[in-house]
Amino acid sequence: MVSYEECEHVTYKQIDDMKHAIGFDNRKVRGTKNRRYEPYRNYFDAGERDIEDLDKLVKIGLMTKRKFHNNTVYHVTEDGKTFLYYVTGVEILPDMK
C-alpha cells in the first residue's frame, strides 16, 4: 500500500495525467451519491515532456510502466485508482477487458 507521505507531493499535472490514462471524463461519471467511473482504457503513451512526472508516480506506486515498441507506456495501478478516488470522490471501477 502506498503511504500518505509519498502521495502528498503529487501535483495537479500528475493527477491529470493519471486521469488521462484512464480516459476520465466528468460527463461519464455515474451516480449521485455513490459516484463511479468505468474506464475504457488504462494507458498513457508518454511523450518526452511527461516522462519525468510519470516516473515519479511509478516510484510512488501509483502507476507502472513498460516498453511497447519504441515507446514507454504507463498504466494506473489499483493503488493509483484508490488515490484518484480520494482526490475526485469518484470510484474508479475495474478496467474493461
PDB file of C-alpha atoms in Angstrom:
ATOM      1  CA  MET A   1       0.000   0.000   0.000  1.00  0.00           C
ATOM      2  CA  VAL A   2       1.194   3.490  -0.801  1.00  0.00           C
ATOM      3  CA  SER A   3       1.783   5.719   2.221  1.00  0.00           C
ATOM      4  CA  TYR A   4       0.267   9.180   2.625  1.00  0.00           C
ATOM      5  CA  GLU A   5       3.697  10.798   2.880  1.00  0.00           C
ATOM      6  CA  GLU A   6       4.585   9.567  -0.611  1.00  0.00           C
ATOM      7  CA  CYS A   7       1.371  10.987  -2.085  1.00  0.00           C
ATOM      8  CA  GLU A   8       1.328  14.416  -0.500  1.00  0.00           C
ATOM      9  CA  HIS A   9       3.598  15.893  -3.188  1.00  0.00           C
ATOM     10  CA  VAL A  10       1.663  14.618  -6.210  1.00  0.00           C
ATOM     11  CA  THR A  11       0.996  17.597  -8.485  1.00  0.00           C
ATOM     12  CA  TYR A  12      -2.179  18.601 -10.280  1.00  0.00           C
ATOM     13  CA  LYS A  13      -0.477  17.773 -13.568  1.00  0.00           C
ATOM     14  CA  GLN A  14       0.326  14.265 -12.341  1.00  0.00           C
ATOM     15  CA  ILE A  15      -3.281  13.802 -11.251  1.00  0.00           C
ATOM     16  CA  ASP A  16      -4.439  14.994 -14.676  1.00  0.00           C
ATOM     17  CA  ASP A  17      -2.016  12.554 -16.319  1.00  0.00           C
ATOM     18  CA  MET A  18      -3.460   9.681 -14.266  1.00  0.00           C
ATOM     19  CA  LYS A  19      -6.989  10.746 -15.187  1.00  0.00           C
ATOM     20  CA  HIS A  20      -5.940  10.961 -18.835  1.00  0.00           C
ATOM     21  CA  ALA A  21      -4.516   7.428 -18.667  1.00  0.00           C
ATOM     22  CA  ILE A  22      -7.925   6.009 -17.706  1.00  0.00           C
ATOM     23  CA  GLY A  23      -9.856   8.330 -20.018  1.00  0.00           C
ATOM     24  CA  PHE A  24     -11.567  10.069 -17.089  1.00  0.00           C
ATOM     25  CA  ASP A  25     -14.446  12.294 -18.176  1.00  0.00           C
ATOM     26  CA  ASN A  26     -16.706  14.020 -15.616  1.00  0.00           C
ATOM     27  CA  ARG A  27     -19.621  13.749 -18.045  1.00  0.00           C
ATOM     28  CA  LYS A  28     -19.385   9.946 -17.888  1.00  0.00           C
ATOM     29  CA  VAL A  29     -19.420   9.649 -14.094  1.00  0.00           C
ATOM     30  CA  ARG A  30     -22.476   7.671 -12.977  1.00  0.00           C
ATOM     31  CA  GLY A  31     -24.427   8.022  -9.759  1.00  0.00           C
ATOM     32  CA  THR A  32     -25.059  10.950  -7.492  1.00  0.00           C
ATOM     33  CA  LYS A  33     -24.433   9.551  -4.013  1.00  0.00           C
ATOM     34  CA  ASN A  34     -22.024   6.771  -4.987  1.00  0.00           C
ATOM     35  CA  ARG A  35     -20.208   8.313  -7.904  1.00  0.00           C
ATOM     36  CA  ARG A  36     -18.306   5.872 -10.113  1.00  0.00           C
ATOM     37  CA  TYR A  37     -16.475   5.807 -13.406  1.00  0.00           C
ATOM     38  CA  GLU A  38     -15.795   2.835 -15.660  1.00  0.00           C
ATOM     39  CA  PRO A  39     -12.536   3.389 -17.559  1.00  0.00           C
ATOM     40  CA  TYR A  40     -12.486   2.443 -21.221  1.00  0.00           C
ATOM     41  CA  ARG A  41      -8.684   2.303 -21.240  1.00  0.00           C
ATOM     42  CA  ASN A  42      -5.722   2.283 -18.880  1.00  0.00           C
ATOM     43  CA  TYR A  43      -2.634   3.520 -20.667  1.00  0.00           C
ATOM     44  CA  PHE A  44      -0.668   6.692 -21.284  1.00  0.00           C
ATOM     45  CA  ASP A  45       1.689   6.696 -24.260  1.00  0.00           C
ATOM     46  CA  ALA A  46       4.088   9.236 -22.782  1.00  0.00           C
ATOM     47  CA  GLY A  47       5.863  11.940 -24.681  1.00  0.00           C
ATOM     48  CA  GLU A  48       9.274  13.168 -23.650  1.00  0.00           C
ATOM     49  CA  ARG A  49       7.937  16.052 -21.543  1.00  0.00           C
ATOM     50  CA  ASP A  50       5.696  13.749 -19.443  1.00  0.00           C
ATOM     51  CA  ILE A  51       8.197  11.029 -18.555  1.00  0.00           C
ATOM     52  CA  GLU A  52       9.733  12.722 -15.501  1.00  0.00           C
ATOM     53  CA  ASP A  53       6.345  13.293 -13.821  1.00  0.00           C
ATOM     54  CA  LEU A  54       5.105   9.818 -14.677  1.00  0.00           C
ATOM     55  CA  ASP A  55       8.305   8.163 -13.433  1.00  0.00           C
ATOM     56  CA  LYS A  56       7.714   9.839 -10.066  1.00  0.00           C
ATOM     57  CA  LEU A  57       4.257   8.223  -9.975  1.00  0.00           C
ATOM     58  CA  VAL A  58       5.834   4.858 -10.803  1.00  0.00           C
ATOM     59  CA  LYS A  59       8.293   5.299  -7.930  1.00  0.00           C
ATOM     60  CA  ILE A  60       5.421   6.041  -5.538  1.00  0.00           C
ATOM     61  CA  GLY A  61       3.455   3.030  -6.821  1.00  0.00           C
ATOM     62  CA  LEU A  62       0.512   4.873  -8.386  1.00  0.00           C
ATOM     63  CA  MET A  63       1.484   3.855 -11.934  1.00  0.00           C
ATOM     64  CA  THR A  64       3.521   1.182 -13.706  1.00  0.00           C
ATOM     65  CA  LYS A  65       5.430   1.447 -16.948  1.00  0.00           C
ATOM     66  CA  ARG A  66       6.556  -0.833 -19.732  1.00  0.00           C
ATOM     67  CA  LYS A  67       8.173  -0.530 -23.115  1.00  0.00           C
ATOM     68  CA  PHE A  68       5.860  -1.042 -26.072  1.00  0.00           C
ATOM     69  CA  HIS A  69       7.602  -0.954 -29.430  1.00  0.00           C
ATOM     70  CA  ASN A  70       9.768   2.179 -29.119  1.00  0.00           C
ATOM     71  CA  ASN A  71       7.527   3.991 -26.637  1.00  0.00           C
ATOM     72  CA  THR A  72       7.103   3.952 -22.872  1.00  0.00           C
ATOM     73  CA  VAL A  73       3.520   3.225 -21.843  1.00  0.00           C
ATOM     74  CA  TYR A  74       2.224   3.947 -18.320  1.00  0.00           C
ATOM     75  CA  HIS A  75      -0.724   2.338 -16.526  1.00  0.00           C
ATOM     76  CA  VAL A  76      -2.600   3.385 -13.368  1.00  0.00           C
ATOM     77  CA  THR A  77      -2.279   0.775 -10.605  1.00  0.00           C
ATOM     78  CA  GLU A  78      -5.037  -0.256  -8.186  1.00  0.00           C
ATOM     79  CA  ASP A  79      -3.372   1.982  -5.579  1.00  0.00           C
ATOM     80  CA  GLY A  80      -3.459   4.758  -8.170  1.00  0.00           C
ATOM     81  CA  LYS A  81      -7.191   4.243  -8.656  1.00  0.00           C
ATOM     82  CA  THR A  82      -7.691   4.397  -4.890  1.00  0.00           C
ATOM     83  CA  PHE A  83      -5.678   7.627  -4.814  1.00  0.00           C
ATOM     84  CA  LEU A  84      -7.863   9.070  -7.586  1.00  0.00           C
ATOM     85  CA  TYR A  85     -10.950   8.103  -5.573  1.00  0.00           C
ATOM     86  CA  TYR A  86      -9.685  10.132  -2.618  1.00  0.00           C
ATOM     87  CA  VAL A  87      -8.837  13.073  -4.888  1.00  0.00           C
ATOM     88  CA  THR A  88     -12.005  13.093  -7.017  1.00  0.00           C
ATOM     89  CA  GLY A  89     -14.622  11.394  -4.827  1.00  0.00           C
ATOM     90  CA  VAL A  90     -15.334   9.070  -7.765  1.00  0.00           C
ATOM     91  CA  GLU A  91     -14.780   5.310  -7.518  1.00  0.00           C
ATOM     92  CA  ILE A  92     -12.730   4.049 -10.440  1.00  0.00           C
ATOM     93  CA  LEU A  93     -14.187   0.689 -11.448  1.00  0.00           C
ATOM     94  CA  PRO A  94     -12.044  -2.220 -12.700  1.00  0.00           C
ATOM     95  CA  ASP A  95     -10.631  -1.957 -16.222  1.00  0.00           C
ATOM     96  CA  MET A  96     -12.762  -3.263 -19.045  1.00  0.00           C
ATOM     97  CA  LYS A  97     -11.198  -6.356 -20.586  1.00  0.00           C
TER      98      LYS A  97
END
